[in-house]
N, CA and C atoms as an extended XYZ file, in Angstrom:
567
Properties=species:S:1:pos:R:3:atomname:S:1:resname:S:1:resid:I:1 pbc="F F F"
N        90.066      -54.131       75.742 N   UNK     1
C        89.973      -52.692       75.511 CA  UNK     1
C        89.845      -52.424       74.012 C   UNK     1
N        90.553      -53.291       73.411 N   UNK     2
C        90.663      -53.236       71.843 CA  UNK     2
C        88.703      -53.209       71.359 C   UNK     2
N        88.079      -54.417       72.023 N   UNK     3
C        87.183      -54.694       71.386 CA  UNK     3
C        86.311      -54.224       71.507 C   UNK     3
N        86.332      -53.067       73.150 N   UNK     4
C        85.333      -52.411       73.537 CA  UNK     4
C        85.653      -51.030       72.441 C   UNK     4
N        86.573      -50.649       72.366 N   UNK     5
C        86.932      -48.957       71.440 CA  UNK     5
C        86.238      -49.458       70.380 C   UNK     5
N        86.390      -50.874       69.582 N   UNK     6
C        85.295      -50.745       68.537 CA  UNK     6
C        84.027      -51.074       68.887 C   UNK     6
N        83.405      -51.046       69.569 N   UNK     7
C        82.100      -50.830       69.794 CA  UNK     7
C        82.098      -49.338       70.348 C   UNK     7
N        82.419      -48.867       70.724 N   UNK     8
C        82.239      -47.289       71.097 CA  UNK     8
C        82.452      -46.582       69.326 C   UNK     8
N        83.714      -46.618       69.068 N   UNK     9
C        83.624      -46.167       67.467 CA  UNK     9
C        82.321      -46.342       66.526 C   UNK     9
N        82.049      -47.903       66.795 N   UNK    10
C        81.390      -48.074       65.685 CA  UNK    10
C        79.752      -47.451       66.186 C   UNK    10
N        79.239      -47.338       67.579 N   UNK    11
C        78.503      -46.683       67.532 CA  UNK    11
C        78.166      -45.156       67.645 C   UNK    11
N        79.148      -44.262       67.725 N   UNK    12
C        79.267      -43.126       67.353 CA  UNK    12
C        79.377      -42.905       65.555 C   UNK    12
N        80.174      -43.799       65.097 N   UNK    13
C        80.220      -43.623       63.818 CA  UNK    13
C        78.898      -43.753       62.919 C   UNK    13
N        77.902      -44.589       63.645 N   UNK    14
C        76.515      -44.546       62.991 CA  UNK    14
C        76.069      -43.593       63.217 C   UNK    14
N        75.918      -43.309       64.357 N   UNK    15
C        75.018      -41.925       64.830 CA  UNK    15
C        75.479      -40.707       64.235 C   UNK    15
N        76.938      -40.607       64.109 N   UNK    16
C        76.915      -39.718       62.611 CA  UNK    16
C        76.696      -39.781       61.949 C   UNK    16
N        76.755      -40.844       60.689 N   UNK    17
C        76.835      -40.846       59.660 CA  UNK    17
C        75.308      -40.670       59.514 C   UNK    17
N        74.628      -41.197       60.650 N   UNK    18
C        72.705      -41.023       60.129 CA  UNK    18
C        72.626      -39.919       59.638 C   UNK    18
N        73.261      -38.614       61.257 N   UNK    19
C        72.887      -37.427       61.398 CA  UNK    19
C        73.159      -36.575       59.673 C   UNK    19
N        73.878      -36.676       59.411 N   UNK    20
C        74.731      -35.924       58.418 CA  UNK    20
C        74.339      -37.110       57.184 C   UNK    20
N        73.095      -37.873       57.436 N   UNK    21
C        72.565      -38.313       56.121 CA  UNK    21
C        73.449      -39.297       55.138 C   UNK    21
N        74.801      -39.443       55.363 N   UNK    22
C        75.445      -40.571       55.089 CA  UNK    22
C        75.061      -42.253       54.941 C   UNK    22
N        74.391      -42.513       55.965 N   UNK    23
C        73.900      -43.720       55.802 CA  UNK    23
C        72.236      -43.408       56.668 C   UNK    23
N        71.337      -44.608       56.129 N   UNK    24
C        70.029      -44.371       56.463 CA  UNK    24
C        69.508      -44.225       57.997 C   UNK    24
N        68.851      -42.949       58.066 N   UNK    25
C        68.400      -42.634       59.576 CA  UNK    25
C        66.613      -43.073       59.411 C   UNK    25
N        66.575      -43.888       60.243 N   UNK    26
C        65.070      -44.043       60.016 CA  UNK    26
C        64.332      -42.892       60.712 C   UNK    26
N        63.017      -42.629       60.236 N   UNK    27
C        62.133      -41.332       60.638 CA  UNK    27
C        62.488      -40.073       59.622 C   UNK    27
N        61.513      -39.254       59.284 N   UNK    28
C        61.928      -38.324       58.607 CA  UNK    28
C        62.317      -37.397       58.910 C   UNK    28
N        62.249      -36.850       60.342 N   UNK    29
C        62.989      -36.064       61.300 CA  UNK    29
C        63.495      -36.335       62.209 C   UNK    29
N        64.590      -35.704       62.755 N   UNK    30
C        65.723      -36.012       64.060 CA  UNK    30
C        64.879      -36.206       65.023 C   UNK    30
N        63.814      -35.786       65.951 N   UNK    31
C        63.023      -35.763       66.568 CA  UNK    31
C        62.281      -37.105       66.727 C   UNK    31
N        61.772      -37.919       65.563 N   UNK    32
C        61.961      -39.444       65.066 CA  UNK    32
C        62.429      -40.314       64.927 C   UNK    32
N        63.412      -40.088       64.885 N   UNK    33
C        64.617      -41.031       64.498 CA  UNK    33
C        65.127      -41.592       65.863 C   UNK    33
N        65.405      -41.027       67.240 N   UNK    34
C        65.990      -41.240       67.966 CA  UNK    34
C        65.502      -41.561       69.521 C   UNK    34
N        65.379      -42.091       70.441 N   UNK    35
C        64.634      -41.988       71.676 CA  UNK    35
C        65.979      -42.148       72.694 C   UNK    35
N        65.894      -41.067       73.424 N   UNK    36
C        67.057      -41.042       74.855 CA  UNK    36
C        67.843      -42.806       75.042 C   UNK    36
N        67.325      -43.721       74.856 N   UNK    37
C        67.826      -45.104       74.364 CA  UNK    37
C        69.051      -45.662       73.859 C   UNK    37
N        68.364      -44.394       72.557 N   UNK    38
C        69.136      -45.005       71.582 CA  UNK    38
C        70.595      -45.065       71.385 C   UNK    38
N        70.999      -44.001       72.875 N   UNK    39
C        72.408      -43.753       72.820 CA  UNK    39
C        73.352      -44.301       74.209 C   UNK    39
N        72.379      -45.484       74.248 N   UNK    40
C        72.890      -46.851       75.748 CA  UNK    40
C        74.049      -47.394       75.849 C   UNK    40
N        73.786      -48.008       73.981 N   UNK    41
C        75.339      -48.720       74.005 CA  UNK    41
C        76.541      -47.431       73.649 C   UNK    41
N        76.548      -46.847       73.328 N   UNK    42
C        77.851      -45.869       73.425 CA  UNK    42
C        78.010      -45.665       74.946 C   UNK    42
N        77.288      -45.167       75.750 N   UNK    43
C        77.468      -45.062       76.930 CA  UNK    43
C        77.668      -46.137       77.407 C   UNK    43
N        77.038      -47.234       77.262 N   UNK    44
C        77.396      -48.101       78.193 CA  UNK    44
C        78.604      -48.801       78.104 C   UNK    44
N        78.882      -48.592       76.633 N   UNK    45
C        80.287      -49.467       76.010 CA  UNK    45
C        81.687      -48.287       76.742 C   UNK    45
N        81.085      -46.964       76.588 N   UNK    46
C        82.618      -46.516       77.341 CA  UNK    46
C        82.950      -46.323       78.537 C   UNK    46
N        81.845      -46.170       79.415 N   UNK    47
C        81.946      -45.867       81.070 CA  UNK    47
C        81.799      -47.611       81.755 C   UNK    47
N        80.641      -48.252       81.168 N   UNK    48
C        81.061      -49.623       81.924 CA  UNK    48
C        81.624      -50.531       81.673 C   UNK    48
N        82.257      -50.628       80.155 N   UNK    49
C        83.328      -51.630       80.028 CA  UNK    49
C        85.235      -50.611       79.590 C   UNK    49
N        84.828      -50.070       78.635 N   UNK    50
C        86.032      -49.488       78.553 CA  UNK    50
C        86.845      -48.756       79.474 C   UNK    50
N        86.308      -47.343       79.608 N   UNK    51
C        87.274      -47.244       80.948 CA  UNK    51
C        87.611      -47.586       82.164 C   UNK    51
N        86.442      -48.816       82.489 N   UNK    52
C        86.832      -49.245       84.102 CA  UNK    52
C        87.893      -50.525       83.720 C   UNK    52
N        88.166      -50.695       82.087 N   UNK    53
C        89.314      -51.753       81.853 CA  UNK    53
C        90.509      -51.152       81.279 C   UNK    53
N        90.296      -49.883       80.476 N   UNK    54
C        91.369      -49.131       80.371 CA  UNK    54
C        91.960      -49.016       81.503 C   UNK    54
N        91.423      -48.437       82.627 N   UNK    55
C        92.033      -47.880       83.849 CA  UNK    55
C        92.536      -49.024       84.498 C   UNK    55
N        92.084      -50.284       84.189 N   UNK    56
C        92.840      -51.642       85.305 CA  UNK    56
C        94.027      -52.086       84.360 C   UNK    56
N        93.992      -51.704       83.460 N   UNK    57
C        94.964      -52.113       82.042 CA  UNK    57
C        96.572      -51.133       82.872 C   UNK    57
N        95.425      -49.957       82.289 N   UNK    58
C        97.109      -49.333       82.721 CA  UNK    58
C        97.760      -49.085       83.806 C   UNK    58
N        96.956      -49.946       85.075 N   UNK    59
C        97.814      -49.564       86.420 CA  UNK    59
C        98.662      -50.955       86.082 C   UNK    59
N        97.786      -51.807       85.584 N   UNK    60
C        98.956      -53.011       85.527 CA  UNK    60
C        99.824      -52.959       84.657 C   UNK    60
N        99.723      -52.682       83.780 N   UNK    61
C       100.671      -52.124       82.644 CA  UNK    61
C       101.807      -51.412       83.235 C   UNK    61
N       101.240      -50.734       83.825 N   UNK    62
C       102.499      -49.642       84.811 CA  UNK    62
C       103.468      -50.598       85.562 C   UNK    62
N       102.781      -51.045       86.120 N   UNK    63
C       103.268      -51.920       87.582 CA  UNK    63
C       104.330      -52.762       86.846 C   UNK    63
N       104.147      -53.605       85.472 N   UNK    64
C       104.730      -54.385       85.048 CA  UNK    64
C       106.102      -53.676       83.785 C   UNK    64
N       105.724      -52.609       83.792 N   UNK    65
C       107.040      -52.007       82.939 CA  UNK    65
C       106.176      -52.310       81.922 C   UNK    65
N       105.212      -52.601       81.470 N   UNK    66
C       104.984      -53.139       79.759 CA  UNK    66
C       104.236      -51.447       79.747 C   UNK    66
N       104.884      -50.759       79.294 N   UNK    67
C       104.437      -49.420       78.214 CA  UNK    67
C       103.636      -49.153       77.356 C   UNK    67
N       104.061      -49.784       76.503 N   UNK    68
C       103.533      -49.625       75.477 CA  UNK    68
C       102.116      -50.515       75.534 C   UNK    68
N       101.547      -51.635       76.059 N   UNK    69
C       100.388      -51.782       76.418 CA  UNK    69
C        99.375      -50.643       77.130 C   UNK    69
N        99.898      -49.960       78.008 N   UNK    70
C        99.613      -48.745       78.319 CA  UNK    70
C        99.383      -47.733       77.894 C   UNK    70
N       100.654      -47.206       76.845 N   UNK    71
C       100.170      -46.108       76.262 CA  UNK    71
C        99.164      -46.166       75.285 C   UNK    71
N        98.957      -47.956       74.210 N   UNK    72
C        97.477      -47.841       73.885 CA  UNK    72
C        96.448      -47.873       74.458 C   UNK    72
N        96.145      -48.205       76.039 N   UNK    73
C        95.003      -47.943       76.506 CA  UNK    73
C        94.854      -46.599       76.546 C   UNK    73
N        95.752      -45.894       77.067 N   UNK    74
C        95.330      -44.425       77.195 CA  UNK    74
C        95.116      -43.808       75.707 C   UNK    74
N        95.683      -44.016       74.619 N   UNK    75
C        95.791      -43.455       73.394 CA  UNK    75
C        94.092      -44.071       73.522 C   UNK    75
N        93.395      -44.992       73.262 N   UNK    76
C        92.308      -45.460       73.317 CA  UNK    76
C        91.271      -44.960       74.573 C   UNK    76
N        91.752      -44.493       75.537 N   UNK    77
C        90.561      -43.642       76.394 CA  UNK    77
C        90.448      -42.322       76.113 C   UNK    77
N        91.674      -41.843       75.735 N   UNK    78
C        91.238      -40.515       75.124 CA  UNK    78
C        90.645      -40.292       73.857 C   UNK    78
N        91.036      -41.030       73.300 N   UNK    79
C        89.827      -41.007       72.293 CA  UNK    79
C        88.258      -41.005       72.089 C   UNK    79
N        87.743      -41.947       72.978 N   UNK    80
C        86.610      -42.213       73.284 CA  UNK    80
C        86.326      -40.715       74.504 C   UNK    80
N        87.071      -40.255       75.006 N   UNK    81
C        86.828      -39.444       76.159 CA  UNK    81
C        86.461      -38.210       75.568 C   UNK    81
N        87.226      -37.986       74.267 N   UNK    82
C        86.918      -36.888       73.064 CA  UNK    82
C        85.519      -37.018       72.252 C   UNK    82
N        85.594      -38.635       72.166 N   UNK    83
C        83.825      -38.512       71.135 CA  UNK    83
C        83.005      -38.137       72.016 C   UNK    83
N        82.863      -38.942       73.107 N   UNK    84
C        81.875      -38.370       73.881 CA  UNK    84
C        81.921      -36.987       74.215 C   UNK    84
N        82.606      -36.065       74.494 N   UNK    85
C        82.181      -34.665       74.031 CA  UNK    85
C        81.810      -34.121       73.313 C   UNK    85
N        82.162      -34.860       71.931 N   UNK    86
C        82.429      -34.099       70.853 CA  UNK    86
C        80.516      -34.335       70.866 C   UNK    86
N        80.214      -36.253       70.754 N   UNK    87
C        78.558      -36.219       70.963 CA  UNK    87
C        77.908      -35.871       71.774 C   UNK    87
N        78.569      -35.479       73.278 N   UNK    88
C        77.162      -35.028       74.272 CA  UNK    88
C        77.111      -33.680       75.147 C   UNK    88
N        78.219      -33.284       74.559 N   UNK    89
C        78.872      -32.110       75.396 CA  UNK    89
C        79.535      -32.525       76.612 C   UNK    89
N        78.706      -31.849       77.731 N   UNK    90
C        79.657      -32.068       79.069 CA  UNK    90
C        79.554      -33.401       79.298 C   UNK    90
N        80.129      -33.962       79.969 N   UNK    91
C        79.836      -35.845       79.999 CA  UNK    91
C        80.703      -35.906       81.659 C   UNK    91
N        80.463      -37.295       82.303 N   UNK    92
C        80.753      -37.084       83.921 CA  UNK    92
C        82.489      -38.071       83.556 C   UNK    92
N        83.100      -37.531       83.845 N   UNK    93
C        84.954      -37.981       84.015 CA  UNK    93
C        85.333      -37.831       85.449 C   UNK    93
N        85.616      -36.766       86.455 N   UNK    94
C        86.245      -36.851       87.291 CA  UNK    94
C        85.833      -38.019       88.104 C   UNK    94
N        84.100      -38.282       88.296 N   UNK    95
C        83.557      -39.004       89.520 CA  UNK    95
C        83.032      -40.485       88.592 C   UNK    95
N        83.465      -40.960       87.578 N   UNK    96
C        83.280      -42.170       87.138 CA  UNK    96
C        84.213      -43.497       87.517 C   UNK    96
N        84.829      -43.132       88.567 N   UNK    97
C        85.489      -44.283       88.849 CA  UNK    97
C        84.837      -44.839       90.329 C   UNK    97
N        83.696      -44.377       90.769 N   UNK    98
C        83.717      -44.710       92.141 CA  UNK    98
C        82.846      -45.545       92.579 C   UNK    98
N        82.282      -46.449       91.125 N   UNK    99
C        81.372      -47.505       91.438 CA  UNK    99
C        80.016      -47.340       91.695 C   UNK    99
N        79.899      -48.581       92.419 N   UNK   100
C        78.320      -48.827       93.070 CA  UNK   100
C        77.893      -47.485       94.122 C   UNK   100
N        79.432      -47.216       94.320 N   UNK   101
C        79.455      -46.081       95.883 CA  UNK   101
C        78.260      -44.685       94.867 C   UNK   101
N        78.358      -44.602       93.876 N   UNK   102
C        78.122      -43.080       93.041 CA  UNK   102
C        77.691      -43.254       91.478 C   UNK   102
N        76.473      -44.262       91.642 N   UNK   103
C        75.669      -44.523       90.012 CA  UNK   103
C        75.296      -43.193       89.575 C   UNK   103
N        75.249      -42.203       89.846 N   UNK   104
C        75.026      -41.206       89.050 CA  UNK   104
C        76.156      -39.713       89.292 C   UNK   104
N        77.106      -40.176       88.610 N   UNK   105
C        78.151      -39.070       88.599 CA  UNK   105
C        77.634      -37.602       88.635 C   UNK   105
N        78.332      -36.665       88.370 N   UNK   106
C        78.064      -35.425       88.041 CA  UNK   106
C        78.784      -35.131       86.577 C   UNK   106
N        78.437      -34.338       85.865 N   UNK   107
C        79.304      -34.089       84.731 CA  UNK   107
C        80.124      -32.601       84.558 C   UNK   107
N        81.202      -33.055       83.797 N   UNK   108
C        82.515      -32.306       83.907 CA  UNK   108
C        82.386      -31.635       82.584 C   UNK   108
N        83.099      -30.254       82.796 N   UNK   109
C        82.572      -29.433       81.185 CA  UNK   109
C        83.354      -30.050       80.211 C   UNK   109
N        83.006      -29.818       79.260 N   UNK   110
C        83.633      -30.293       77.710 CA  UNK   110
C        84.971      -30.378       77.524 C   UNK   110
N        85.062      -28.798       77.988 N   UNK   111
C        86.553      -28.406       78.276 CA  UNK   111
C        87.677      -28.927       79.046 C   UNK   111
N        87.276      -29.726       80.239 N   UNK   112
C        88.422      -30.458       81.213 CA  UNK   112
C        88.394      -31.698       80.925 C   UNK   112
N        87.081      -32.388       79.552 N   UNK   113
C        87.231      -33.537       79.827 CA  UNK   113
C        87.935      -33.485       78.595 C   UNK   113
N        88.747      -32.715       77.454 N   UNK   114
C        89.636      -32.390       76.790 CA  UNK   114
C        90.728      -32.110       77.157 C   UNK   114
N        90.309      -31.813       78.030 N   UNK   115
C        91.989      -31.212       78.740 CA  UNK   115
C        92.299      -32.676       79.299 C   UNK   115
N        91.534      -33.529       79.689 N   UNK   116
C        91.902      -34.680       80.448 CA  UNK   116
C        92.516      -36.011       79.652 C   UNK   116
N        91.666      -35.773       78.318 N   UNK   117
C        92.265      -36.358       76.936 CA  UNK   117
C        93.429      -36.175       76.362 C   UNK   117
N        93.834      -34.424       76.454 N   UNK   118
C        95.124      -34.076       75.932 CA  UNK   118
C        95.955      -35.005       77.176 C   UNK   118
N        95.977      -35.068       78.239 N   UNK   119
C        97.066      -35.182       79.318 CA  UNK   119
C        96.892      -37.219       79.191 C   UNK   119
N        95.719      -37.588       79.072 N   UNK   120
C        96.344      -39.237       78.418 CA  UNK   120
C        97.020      -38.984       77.101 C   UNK   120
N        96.808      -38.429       76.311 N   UNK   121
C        97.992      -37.869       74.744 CA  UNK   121
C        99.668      -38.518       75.385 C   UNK   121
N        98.944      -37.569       76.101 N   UNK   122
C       100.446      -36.866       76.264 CA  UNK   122
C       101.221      -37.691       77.091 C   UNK   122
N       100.776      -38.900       77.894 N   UNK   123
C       101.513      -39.536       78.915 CA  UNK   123
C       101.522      -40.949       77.894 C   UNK   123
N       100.706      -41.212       76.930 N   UNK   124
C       101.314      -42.349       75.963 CA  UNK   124
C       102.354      -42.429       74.970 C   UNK   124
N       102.540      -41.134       74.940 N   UNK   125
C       103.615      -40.389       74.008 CA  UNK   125
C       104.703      -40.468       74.880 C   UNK   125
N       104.906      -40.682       76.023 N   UNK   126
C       105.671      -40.850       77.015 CA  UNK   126
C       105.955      -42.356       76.993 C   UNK   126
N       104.978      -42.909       77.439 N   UNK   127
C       104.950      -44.608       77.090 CA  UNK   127
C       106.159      -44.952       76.433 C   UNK   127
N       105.477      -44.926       74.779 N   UNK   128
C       105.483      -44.894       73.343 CA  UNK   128
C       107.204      -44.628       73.156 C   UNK   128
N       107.828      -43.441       73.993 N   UNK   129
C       108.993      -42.930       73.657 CA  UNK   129
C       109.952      -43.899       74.811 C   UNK   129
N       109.698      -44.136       75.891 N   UNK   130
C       110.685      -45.034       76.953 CA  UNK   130
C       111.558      -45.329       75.915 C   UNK   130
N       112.735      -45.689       76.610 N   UNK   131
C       114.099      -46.443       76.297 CA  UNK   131
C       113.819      -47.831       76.667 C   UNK   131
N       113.996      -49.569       75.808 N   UNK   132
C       114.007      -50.310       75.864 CA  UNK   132
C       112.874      -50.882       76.543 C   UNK   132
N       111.176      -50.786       75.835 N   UNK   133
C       110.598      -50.856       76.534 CA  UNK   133
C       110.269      -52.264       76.573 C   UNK   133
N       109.112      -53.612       77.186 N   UNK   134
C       108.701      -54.698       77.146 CA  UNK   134
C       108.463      -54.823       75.747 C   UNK   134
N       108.459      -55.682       75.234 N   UNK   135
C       107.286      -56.128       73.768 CA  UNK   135
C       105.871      -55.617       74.129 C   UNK   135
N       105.407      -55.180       72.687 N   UNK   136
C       104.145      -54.561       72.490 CA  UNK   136
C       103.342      -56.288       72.811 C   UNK   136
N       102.138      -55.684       72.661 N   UNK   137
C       101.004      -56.808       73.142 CA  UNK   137
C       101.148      -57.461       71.776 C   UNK   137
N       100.972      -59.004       71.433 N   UNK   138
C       100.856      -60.013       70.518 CA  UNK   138
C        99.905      -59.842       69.626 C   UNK   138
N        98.197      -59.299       70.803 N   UNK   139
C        97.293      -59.472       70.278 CA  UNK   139
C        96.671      -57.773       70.022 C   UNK   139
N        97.569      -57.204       69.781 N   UNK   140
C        97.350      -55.412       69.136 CA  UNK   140
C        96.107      -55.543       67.531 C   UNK   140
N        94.954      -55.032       68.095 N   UNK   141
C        94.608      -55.692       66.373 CA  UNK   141
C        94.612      -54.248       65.918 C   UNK   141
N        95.299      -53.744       66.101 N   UNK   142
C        95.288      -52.410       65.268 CA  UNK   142
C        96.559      -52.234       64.203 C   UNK   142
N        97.653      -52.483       65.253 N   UNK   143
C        99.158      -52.211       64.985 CA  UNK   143
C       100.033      -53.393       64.933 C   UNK   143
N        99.657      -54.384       65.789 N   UNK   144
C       100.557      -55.435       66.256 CA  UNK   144
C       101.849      -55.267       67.153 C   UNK   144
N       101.223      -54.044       67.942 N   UNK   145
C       102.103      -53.512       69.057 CA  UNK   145
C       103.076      -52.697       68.517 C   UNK   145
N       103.221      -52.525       67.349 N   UNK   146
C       104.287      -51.484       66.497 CA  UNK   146
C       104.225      -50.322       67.207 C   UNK   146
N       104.753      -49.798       67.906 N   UNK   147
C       104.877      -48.667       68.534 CA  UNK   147
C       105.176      -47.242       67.521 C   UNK   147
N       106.176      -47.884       66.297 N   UNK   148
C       106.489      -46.932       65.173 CA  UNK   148
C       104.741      -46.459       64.457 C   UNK   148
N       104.209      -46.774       64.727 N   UNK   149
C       102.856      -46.783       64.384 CA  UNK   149
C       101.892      -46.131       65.204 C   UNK   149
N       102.065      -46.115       66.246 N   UNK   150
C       100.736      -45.717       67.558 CA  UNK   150
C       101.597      -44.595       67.963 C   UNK   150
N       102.783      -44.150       67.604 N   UNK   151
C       103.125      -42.524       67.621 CA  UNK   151
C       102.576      -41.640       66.624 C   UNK   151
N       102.449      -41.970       65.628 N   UNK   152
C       101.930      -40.943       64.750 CA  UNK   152
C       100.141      -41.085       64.636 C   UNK   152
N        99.519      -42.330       65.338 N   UNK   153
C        98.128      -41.995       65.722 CA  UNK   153
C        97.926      -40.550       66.876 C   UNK   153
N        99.100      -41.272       67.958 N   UNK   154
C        98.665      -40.113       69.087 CA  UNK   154
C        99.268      -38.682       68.805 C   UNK   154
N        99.832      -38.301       67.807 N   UNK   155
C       100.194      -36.905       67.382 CA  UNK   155
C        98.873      -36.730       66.322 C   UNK   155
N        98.399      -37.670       65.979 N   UNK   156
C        97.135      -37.083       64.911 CA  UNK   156
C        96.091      -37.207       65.507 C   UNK   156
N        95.524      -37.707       66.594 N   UNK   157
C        94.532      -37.465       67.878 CA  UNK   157
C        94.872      -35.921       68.303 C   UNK   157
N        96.391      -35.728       69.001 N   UNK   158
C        96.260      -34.354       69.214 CA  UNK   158
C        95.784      -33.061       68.205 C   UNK   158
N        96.328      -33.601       67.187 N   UNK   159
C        95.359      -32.755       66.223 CA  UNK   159
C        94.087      -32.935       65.713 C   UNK   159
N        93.724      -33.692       65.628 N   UNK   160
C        91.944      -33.277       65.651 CA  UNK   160
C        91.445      -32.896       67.159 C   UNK   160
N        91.946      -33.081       68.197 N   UNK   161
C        91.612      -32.517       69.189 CA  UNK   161
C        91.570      -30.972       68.990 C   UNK   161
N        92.482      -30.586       68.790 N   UNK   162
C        92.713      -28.883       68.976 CA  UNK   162
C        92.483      -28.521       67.519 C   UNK   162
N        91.871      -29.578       66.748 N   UNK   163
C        91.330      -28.534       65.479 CA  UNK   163
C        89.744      -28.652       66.104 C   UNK   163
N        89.120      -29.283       66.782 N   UNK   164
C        87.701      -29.300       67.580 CA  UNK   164
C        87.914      -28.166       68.192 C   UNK   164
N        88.412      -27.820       69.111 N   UNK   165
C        88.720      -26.903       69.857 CA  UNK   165
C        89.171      -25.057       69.297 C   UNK   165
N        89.737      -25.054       68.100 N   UNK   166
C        90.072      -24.185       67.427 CA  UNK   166
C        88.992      -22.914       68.112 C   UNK   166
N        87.766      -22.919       67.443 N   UNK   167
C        87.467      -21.500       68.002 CA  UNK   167
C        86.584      -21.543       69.660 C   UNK   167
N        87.485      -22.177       70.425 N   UNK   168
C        87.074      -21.672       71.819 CA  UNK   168
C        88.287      -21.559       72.100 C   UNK   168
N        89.743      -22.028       71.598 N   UNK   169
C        90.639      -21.986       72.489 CA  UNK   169
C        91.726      -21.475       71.510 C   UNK   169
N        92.071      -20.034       71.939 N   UNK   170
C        92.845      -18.926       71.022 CA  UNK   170
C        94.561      -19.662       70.848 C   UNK   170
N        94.855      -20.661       71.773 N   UNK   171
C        96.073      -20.778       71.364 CA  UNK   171
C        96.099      -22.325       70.622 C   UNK   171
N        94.727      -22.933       70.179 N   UNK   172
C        94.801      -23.879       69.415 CA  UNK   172
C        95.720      -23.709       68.000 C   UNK   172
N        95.558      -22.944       67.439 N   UNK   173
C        96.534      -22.457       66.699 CA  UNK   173
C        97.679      -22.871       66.228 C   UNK   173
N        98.498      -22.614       67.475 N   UNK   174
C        99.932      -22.095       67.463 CA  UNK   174
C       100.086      -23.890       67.325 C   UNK   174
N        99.191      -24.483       68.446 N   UNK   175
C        99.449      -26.057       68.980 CA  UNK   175
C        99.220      -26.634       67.529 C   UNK   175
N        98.768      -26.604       66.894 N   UNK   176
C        98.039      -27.012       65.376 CA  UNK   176
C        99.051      -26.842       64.594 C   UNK   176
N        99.590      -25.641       64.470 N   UNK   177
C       100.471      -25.413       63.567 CA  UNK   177
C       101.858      -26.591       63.819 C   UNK   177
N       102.215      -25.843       65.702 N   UNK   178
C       103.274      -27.149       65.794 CA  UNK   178
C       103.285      -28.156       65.379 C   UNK   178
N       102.359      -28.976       65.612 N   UNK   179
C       102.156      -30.735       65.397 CA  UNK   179
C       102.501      -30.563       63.703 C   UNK   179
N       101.431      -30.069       62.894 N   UNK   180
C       101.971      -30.252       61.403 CA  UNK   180
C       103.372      -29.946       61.312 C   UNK   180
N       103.942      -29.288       61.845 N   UNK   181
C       105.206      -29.054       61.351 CA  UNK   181
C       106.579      -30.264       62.025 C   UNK   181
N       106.122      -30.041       63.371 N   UNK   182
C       106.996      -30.993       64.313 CA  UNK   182
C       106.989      -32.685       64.369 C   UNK   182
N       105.670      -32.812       64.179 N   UNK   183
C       104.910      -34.338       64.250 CA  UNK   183
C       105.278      -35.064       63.002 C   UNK   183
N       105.105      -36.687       63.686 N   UNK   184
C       105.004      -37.589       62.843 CA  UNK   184
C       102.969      -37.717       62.527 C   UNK   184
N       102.704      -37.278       61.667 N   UNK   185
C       101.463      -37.633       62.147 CA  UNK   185
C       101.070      -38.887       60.847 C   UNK   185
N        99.993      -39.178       60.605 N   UNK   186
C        99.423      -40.627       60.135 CA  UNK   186
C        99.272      -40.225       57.943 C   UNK   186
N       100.334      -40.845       57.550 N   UNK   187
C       100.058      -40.609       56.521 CA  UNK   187
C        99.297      -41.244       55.609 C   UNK   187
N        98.343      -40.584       54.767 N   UNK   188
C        97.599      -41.173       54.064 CA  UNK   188
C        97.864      -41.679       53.031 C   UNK   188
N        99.261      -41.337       52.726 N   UNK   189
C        99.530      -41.942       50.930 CA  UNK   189
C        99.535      -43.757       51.501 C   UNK   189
């Protein structure tokens, strides 16, 4: 799961940085630059490897008491569950688990598949908080299973979430304000 989120990152992170002229977009217009293609491996890196292993991660994860393996998969599907809105708008979530049975999902608005992101947030933060949980995973290449660490990612996920969200959703706000004030969130010094 680790290795698939960086391939989903790292190809969203190009496709910005082209867009917004950061690093070199070939063609001299957007219209050039890009063919329906070009955006395979993001898709393909989060619907056919990541979340159908996130989702086997964390039932076993569950099953086995190990938590905190869990709450980074989910801290890690919601993330990816957020870019892809953030890059394609509506994108298909409810009906992506059903296989060979349903190769072409339907897609879910922007809005629930945020809302579906906040609610993995929010159940790794749960994880994350258990009393006496298993050892974090060995092979964490982010954190090294530090859990003191992957709490203040998933309070600073919730906030760029609901600062995306800010002007469609009137009580982003209040939620924004909380977290800065209440949260551990990721410090930069």
């Amino acid at each position: 799961v680790h290795l698939e989120f960086k391939n989903v990152y790292n190809e969203a992170s190009d496709r910005g940085q082209e867009l917004t002229r950061q690093s070199v977009m070939f063609g001299p217009i957007y219209s050039n630059a890009y063919a329906p293609n070009t955006f395979d491996g993001i898709w393909t890196n989060a619907y056919a490897e990541l979340m159908k292993n996130a989702n086997a991660l964390i039932g076993l994860a569950d099953a086995k008491g190990q938590y905190i393996q869990a709450g980074i998969a989910r801290t890690l599907k919601a993330y990816v569950l957020a870019t892809l809105v953030d890059d394609f708008g509506d994108v298909p979530f409810s009906e992506i688990d059903q296989g060979a049975s349903n190769t072409n999902p339907t897609t879910d608005a922007g809005s629930d598949v945020y809302a579906a992101a906040h609610a993995l947030l929010d159940s790794a933060l749960i994880d994350f908080y258990l009393p006496n949980p298993a050892a974090g995973p060995a092979n964490d290449l982010f954190y090294d299973g530090n859990v003191s660490k992957w709490k203040p990612l998933v309070h600073t996920l919730q906030l760029k979430l609901y600062m995306n969200q800010r002007l469609v959703d009137n009580a982003a706000k209040e939620k924004i304000a909380a977290l800065i004030e209440d949260s551990t969130l990721i410090d930069a010094a």
